[in-house]
XYZ file of C-alpha atoms in Angstrom:
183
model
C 84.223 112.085 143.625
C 85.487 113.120 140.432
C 88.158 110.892 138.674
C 90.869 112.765 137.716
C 92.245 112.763 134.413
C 95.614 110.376 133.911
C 98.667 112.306 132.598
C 99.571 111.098 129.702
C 102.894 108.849 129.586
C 106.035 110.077 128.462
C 107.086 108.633 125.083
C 110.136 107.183 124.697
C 112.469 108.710 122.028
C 114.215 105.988 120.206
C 117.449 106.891 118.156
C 117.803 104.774 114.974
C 120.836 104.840 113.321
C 121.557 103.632 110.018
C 125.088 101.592 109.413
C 127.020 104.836 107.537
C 127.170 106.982 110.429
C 129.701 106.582 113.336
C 128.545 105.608 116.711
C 130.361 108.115 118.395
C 128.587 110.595 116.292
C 125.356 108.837 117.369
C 126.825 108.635 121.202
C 126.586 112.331 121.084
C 123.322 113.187 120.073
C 121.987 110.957 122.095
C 123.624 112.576 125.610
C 122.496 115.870 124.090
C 118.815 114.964 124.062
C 119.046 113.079 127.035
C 120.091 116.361 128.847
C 115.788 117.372 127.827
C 114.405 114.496 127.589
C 116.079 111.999 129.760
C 113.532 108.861 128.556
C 115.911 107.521 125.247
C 116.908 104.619 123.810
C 119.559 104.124 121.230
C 118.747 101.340 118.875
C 121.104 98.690 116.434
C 122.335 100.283 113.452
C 119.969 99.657 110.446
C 120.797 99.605 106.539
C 118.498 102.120 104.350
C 115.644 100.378 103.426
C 116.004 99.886 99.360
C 113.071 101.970 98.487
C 114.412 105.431 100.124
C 117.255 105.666 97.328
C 117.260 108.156 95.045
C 119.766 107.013 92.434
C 119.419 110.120 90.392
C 120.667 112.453 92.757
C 122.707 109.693 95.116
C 120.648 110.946 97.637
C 118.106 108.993 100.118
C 114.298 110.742 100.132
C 113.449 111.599 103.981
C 109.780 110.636 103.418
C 110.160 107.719 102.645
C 112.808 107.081 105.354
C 110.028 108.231 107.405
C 107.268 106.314 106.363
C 109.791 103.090 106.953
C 109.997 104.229 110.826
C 106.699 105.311 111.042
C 105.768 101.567 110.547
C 108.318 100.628 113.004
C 107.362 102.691 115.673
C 105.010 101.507 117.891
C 102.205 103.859 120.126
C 104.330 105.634 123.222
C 107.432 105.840 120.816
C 109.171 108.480 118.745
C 111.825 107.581 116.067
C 114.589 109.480 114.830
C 116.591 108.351 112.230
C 120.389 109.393 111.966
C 122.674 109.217 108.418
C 125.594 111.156 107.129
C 124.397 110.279 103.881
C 122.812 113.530 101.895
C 118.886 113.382 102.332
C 116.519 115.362 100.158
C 112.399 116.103 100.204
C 110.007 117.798 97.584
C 110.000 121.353 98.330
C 107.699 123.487 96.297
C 108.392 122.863 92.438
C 111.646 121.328 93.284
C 111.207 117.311 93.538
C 114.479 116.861 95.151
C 115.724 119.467 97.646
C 118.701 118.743 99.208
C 118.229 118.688 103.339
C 119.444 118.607 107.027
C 115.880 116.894 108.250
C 112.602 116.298 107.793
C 109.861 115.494 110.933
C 106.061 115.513 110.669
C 104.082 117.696 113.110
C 103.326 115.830 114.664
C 104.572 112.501 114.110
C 105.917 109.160 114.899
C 109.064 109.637 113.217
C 111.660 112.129 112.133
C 115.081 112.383 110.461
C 118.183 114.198 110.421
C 121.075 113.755 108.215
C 124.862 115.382 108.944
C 125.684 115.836 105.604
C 125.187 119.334 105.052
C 126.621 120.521 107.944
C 130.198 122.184 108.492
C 133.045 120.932 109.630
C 133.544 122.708 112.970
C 130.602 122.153 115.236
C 129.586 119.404 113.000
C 128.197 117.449 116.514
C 126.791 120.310 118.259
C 124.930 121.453 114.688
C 123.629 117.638 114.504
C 122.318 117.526 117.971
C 120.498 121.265 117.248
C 118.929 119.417 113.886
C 118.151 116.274 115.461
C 116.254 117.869 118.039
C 114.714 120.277 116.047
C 113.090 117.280 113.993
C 111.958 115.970 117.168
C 110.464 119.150 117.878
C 108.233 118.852 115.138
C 107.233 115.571 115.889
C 105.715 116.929 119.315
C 104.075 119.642 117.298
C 106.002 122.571 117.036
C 106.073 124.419 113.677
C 108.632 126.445 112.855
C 109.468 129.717 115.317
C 109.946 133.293 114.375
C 112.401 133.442 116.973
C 116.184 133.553 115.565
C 118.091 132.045 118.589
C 115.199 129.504 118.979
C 115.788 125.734 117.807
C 112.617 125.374 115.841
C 113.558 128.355 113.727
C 113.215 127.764 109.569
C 116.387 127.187 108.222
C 115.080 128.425 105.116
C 117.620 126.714 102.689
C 120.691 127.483 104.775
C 122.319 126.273 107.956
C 121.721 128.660 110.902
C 122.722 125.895 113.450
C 125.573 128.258 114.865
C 123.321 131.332 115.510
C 120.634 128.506 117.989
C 121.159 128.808 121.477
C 117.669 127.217 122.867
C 114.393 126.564 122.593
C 112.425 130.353 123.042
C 110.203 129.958 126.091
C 107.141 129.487 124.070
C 108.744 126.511 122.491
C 110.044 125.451 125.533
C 106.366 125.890 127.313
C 105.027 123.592 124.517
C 107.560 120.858 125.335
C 107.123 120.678 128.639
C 103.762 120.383 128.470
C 104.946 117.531 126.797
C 107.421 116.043 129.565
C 110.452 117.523 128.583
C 112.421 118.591 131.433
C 114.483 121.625 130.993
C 117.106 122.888 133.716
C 116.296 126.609 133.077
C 112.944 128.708 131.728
């Protein structure tokens, strides 16, 4: 007889919030993740670690936000950080690039920041980054698909124009055990 191979567990996605961001804010994210991916957990508030400032620009730097989760994060987990505070990366020739997230493919951690978003649909647009960031973390790159969640925003915000994951993405998470009502 021929063992069969075990599935893989389900991570857990764990929200981490730092202190400057409300907890209703955080509240909603997480029910709009848990909607796909029902397996979260919603941490303590957290202050930035010191070494992710960026006094220059008053600005925290997302990789080294995520290299502080990273270490946090044990195997089976998946961290995403949330701020309202403006977040920046390297991005080409440009050291500091202001952002809405940043997530390794794939990765232990990712992070997503409100700050750049607009006023109306400010939750809706910071569910659509936060689980974008998460996307990458699974492995997806970016999409070509305009509607899709994993699309580039390519320096802008296209939050409102999102709708879903396309099915390919979709395909890919589930793979993944994300559960989706509709495909």
């Amino acid at each position: 007889m021929i063992a069969e191979k075990a599935a893989k567990p389900a991570v857990t996605i764990l929200i981490q919030p730092f202190k400057d961001i409300k907890p209703e804010t955080v509240a909603k994210v997480a029910e709009g993740i848990r909607n796909i991916y029902p397996n979260v957990k919603v941490l303590d508030a957290i202050e930035f670690p010191e070494n992710t400032y960026y006094k220059e620009r008053n600005r925290y730097r997302a990789d080294s936000i995520i290299k502080f989760l990273n270490k946090e994060t044990k195997e089976g987990f998946v961290t995403i950080g949330l701020t309202a505070k403006d977040i920046s990366a390297t991005r080409g020739k440009i050291r500091d690039f202001g952002i809405m997230g940043l997530g390794y493919r794939p990765g232990k951690a990712c992070v997503a920041s409100s700050f750049r978003l607009s006023k109306e649909n400010r939750d809706e647009q910071f569910y659509k980054i936060a689980i974008h960031e998460l996307g990458h973390t699974q492995g997806l790159p970016h999409c070509p698909e305009k509607m899709c969640f994993m699309r580039d925003a390519e320096g802008k915000n296209p939050t409102n124009e999102e709708t879903d994951f396309c099915k390919k993405c979709k395909t890919f998470l589930i793979n993944k055990n994300w559960k989706f009502n509709s495909i």
